[in-house]
JSON list of C-alpha atoms in Angstrom, two decimals:
[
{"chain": "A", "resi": 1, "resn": "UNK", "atom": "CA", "xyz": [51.84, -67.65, 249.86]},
{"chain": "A", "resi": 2, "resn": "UNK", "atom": "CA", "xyz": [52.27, -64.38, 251.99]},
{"chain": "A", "resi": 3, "resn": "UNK", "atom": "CA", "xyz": [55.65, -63.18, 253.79]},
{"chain": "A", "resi": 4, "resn": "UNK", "atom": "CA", "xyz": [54.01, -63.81, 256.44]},
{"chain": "A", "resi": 5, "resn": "UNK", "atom": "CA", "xyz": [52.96, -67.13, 255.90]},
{"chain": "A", "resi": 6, "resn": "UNK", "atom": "CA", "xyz": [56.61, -68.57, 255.02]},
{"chain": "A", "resi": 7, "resn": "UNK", "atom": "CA", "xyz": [59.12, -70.97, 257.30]},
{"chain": "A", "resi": 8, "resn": "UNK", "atom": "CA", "xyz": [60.96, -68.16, 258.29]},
{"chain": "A", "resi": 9, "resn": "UNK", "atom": "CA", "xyz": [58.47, -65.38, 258.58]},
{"chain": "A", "resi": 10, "resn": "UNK", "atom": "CA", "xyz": [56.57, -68.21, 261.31]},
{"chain": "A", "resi": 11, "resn": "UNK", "atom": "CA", "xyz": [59.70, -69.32, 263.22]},
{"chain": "A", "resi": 12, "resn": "UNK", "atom": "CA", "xyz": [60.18, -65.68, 263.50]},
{"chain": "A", "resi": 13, "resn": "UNK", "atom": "CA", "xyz": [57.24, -64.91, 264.99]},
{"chain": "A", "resi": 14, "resn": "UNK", "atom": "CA", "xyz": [57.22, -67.79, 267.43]},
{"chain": "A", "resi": 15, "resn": "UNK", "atom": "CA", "xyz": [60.38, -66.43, 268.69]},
{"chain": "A", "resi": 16, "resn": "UNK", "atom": "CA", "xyz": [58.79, -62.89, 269.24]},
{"chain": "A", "resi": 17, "resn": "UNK", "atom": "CA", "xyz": [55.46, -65.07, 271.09]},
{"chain": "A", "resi": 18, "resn": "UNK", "atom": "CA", "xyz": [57.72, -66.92, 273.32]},
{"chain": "A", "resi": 19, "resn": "UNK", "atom": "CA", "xyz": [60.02, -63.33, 274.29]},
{"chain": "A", "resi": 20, "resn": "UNK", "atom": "CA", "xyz": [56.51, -61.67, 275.22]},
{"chain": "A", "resi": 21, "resn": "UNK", "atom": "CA", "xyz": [55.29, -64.69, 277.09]},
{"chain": "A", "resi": 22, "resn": "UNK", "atom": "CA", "xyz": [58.47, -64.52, 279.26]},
{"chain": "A", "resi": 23, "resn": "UNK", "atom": "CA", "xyz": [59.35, -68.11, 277.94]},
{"chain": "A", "resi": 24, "resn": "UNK", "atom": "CA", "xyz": [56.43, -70.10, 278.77]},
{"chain": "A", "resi": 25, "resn": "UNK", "atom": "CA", "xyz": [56.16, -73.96, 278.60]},
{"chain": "A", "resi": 26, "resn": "UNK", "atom": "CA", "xyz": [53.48, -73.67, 275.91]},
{"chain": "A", "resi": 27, "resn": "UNK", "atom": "CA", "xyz": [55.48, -70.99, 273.91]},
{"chain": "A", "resi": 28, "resn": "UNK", "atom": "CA", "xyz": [58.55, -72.82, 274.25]},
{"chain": "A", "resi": 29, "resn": "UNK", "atom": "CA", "xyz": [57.73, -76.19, 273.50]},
{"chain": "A", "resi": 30, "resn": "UNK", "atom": "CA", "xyz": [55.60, -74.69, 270.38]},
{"chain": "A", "resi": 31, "resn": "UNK", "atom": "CA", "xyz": [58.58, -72.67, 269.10]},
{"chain": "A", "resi": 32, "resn": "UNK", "atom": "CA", "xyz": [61.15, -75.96, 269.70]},
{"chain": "A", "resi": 33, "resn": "UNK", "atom": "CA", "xyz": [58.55, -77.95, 267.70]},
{"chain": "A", "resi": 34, "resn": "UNK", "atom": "CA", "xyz": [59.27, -75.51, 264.37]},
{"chain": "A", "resi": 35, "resn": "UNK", "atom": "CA", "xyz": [62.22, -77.08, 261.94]},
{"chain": "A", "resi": 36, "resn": "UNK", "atom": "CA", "xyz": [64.15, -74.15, 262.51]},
{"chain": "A", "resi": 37, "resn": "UNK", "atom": "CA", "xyz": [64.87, -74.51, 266.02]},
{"chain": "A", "resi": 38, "resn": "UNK", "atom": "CA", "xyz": [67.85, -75.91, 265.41]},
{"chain": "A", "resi": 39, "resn": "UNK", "atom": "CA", "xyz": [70.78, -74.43, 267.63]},
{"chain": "A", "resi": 40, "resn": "UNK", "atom": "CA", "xyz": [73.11, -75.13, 264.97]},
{"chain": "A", "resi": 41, "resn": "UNK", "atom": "CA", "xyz": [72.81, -78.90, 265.16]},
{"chain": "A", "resi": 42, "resn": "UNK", "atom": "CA", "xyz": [71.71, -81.27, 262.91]},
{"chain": "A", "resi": 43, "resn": "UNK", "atom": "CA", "xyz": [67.96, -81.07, 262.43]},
{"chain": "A", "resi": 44, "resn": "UNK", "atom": "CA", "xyz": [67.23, -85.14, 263.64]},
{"chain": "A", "resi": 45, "resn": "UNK", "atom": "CA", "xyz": [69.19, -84.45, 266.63]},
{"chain": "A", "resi": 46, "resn": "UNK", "atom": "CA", "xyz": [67.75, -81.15, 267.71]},
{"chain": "A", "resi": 47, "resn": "UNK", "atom": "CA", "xyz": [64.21, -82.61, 267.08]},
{"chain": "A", "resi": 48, "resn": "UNK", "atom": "CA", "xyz": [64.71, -85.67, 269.37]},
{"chain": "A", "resi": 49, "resn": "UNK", "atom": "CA", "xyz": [66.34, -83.37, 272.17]},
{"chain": "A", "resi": 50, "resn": "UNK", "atom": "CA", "xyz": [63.34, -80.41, 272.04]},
{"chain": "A", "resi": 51, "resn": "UNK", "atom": "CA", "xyz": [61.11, -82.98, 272.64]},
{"chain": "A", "resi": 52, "resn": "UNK", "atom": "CA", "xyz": [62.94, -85.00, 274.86]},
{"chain": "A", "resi": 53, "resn": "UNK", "atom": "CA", "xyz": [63.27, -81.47, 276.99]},
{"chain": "A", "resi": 54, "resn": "UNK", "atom": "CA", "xyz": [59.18, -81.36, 276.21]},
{"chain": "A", "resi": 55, "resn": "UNK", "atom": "CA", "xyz": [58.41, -84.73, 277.21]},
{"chain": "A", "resi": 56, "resn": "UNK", "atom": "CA", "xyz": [60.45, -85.42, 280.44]},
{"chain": "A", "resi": 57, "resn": "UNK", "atom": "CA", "xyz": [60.24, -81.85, 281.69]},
{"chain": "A", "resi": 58, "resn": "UNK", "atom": "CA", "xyz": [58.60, -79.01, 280.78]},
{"chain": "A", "resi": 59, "resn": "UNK", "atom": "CA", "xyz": [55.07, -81.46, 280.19]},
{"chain": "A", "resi": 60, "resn": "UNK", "atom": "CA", "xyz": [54.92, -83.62, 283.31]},
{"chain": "A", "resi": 61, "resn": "UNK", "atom": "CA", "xyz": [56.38, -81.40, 285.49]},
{"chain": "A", "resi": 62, "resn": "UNK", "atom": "CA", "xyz": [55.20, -77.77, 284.49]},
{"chain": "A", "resi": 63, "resn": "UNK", "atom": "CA", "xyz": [58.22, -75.28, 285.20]},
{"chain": "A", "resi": 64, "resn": "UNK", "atom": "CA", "xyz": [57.46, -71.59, 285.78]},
{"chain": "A", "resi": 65, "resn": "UNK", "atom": "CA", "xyz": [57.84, -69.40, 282.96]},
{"chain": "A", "resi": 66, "resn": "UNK", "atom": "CA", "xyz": [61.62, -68.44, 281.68]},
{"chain": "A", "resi": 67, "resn": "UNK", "atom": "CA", "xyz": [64.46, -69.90, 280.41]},
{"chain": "A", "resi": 68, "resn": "UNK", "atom": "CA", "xyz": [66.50, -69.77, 283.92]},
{"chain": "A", "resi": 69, "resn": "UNK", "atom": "CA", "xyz": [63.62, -72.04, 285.53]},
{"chain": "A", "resi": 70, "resn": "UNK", "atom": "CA", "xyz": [63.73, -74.38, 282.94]},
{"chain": "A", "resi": 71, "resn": "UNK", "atom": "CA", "xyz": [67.62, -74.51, 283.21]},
{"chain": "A", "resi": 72, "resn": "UNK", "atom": "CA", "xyz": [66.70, -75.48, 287.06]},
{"chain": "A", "resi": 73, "resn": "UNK", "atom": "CA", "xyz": [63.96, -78.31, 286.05]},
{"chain": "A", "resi": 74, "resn": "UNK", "atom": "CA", "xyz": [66.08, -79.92, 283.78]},
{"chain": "A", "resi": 75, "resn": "UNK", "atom": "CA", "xyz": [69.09, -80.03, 285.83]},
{"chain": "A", "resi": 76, "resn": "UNK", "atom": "CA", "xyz": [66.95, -81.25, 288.54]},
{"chain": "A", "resi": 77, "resn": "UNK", "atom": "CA", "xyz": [65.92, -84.46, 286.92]},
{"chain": "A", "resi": 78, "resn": "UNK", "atom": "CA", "xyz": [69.63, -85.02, 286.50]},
{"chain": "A", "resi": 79, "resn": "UNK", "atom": "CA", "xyz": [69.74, -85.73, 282.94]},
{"chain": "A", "resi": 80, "resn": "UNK", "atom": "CA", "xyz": [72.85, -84.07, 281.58]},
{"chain": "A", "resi": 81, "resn": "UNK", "atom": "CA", "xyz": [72.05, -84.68, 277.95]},
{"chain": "A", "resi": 82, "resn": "UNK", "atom": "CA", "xyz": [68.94, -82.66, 278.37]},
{"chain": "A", "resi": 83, "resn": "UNK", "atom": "CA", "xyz": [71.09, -79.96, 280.63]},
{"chain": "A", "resi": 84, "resn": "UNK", "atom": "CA", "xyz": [73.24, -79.55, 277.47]},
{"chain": "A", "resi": 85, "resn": "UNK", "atom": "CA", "xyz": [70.75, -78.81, 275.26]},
{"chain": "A", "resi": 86, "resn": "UNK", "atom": "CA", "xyz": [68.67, -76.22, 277.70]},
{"chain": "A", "resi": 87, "resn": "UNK", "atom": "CA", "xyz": [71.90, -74.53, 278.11]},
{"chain": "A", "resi": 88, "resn": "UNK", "atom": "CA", "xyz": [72.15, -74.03, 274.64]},
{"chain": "A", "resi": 89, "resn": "UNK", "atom": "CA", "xyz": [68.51, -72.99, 274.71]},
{"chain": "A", "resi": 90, "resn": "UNK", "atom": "CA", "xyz": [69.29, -70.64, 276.82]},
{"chain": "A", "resi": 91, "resn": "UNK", "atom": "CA", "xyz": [72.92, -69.15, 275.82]},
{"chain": "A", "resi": 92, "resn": "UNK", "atom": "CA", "xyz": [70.94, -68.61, 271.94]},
{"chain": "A", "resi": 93, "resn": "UNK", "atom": "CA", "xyz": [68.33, -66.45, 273.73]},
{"chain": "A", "resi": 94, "resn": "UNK", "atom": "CA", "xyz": [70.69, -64.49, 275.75]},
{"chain": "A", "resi": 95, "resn": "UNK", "atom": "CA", "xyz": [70.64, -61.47, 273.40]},
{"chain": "A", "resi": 96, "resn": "UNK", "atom": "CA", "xyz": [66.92, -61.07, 274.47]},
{"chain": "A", "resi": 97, "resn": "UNK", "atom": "CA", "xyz": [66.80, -62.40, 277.50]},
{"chain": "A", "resi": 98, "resn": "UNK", "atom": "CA", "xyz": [69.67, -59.94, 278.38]},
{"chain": "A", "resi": 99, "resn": "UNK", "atom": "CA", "xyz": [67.74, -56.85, 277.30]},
{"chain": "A", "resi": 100, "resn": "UNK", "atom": "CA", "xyz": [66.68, -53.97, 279.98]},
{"chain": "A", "resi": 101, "resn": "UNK", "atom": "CA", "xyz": [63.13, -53.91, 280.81]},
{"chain": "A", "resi": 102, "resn": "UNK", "atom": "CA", "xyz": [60.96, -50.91, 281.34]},
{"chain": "A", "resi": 103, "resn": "UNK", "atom": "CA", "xyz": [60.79, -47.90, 279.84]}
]
């Protein structure tokens, strides 16, 4: 098998797709799909939540690109389990959502 080609080496890389696509539904529910989107949780429970945040929001109703607007839809559809878990989403991308843009 090539570096490239391990668990890691792919989760990686999903994370890198989903920073250049500015956090799009398909990049995010693809990189919450890997096993090692885990936010520190048990790996059961952060499976049934990333696709409970796939299946009751970001499928059916589409939100725009970025974490922030998911943060919205989810809150929206006043499901505070799922607003939990999108915050946590969102405070373990921080360090790249947070960087400066532009050269």
């Amino acid at each position: 098998m090539l570096l490239g080609e391990t668990p890691p080496a792919v989760f990686l890389r999903l994370v890198a797709d989903a920073f250049v696509e500015g956090f799009s539904a398909v990049s995010l529910v693809t990189l919450m799909s890997h096993p090692f989107f885990r936010l520190g949780h048990e790996a059961g429970y952060a499976r049934r939540m990333a696709r409970s945040v796939a299946m009751e929001v970001i499928r059916p109703y589409h939100p725009a690109a970025g974490l922030k607007e998911l943060l919205l839809a989810v809150s929206a559809r006043q499901k505070p389990h799922l607003t939990s878990f999108t915050q946590e989403i969102v405070e373990a991308f921080r360090p790249l959502t947070d960087l400066p843009t532009g050269a």
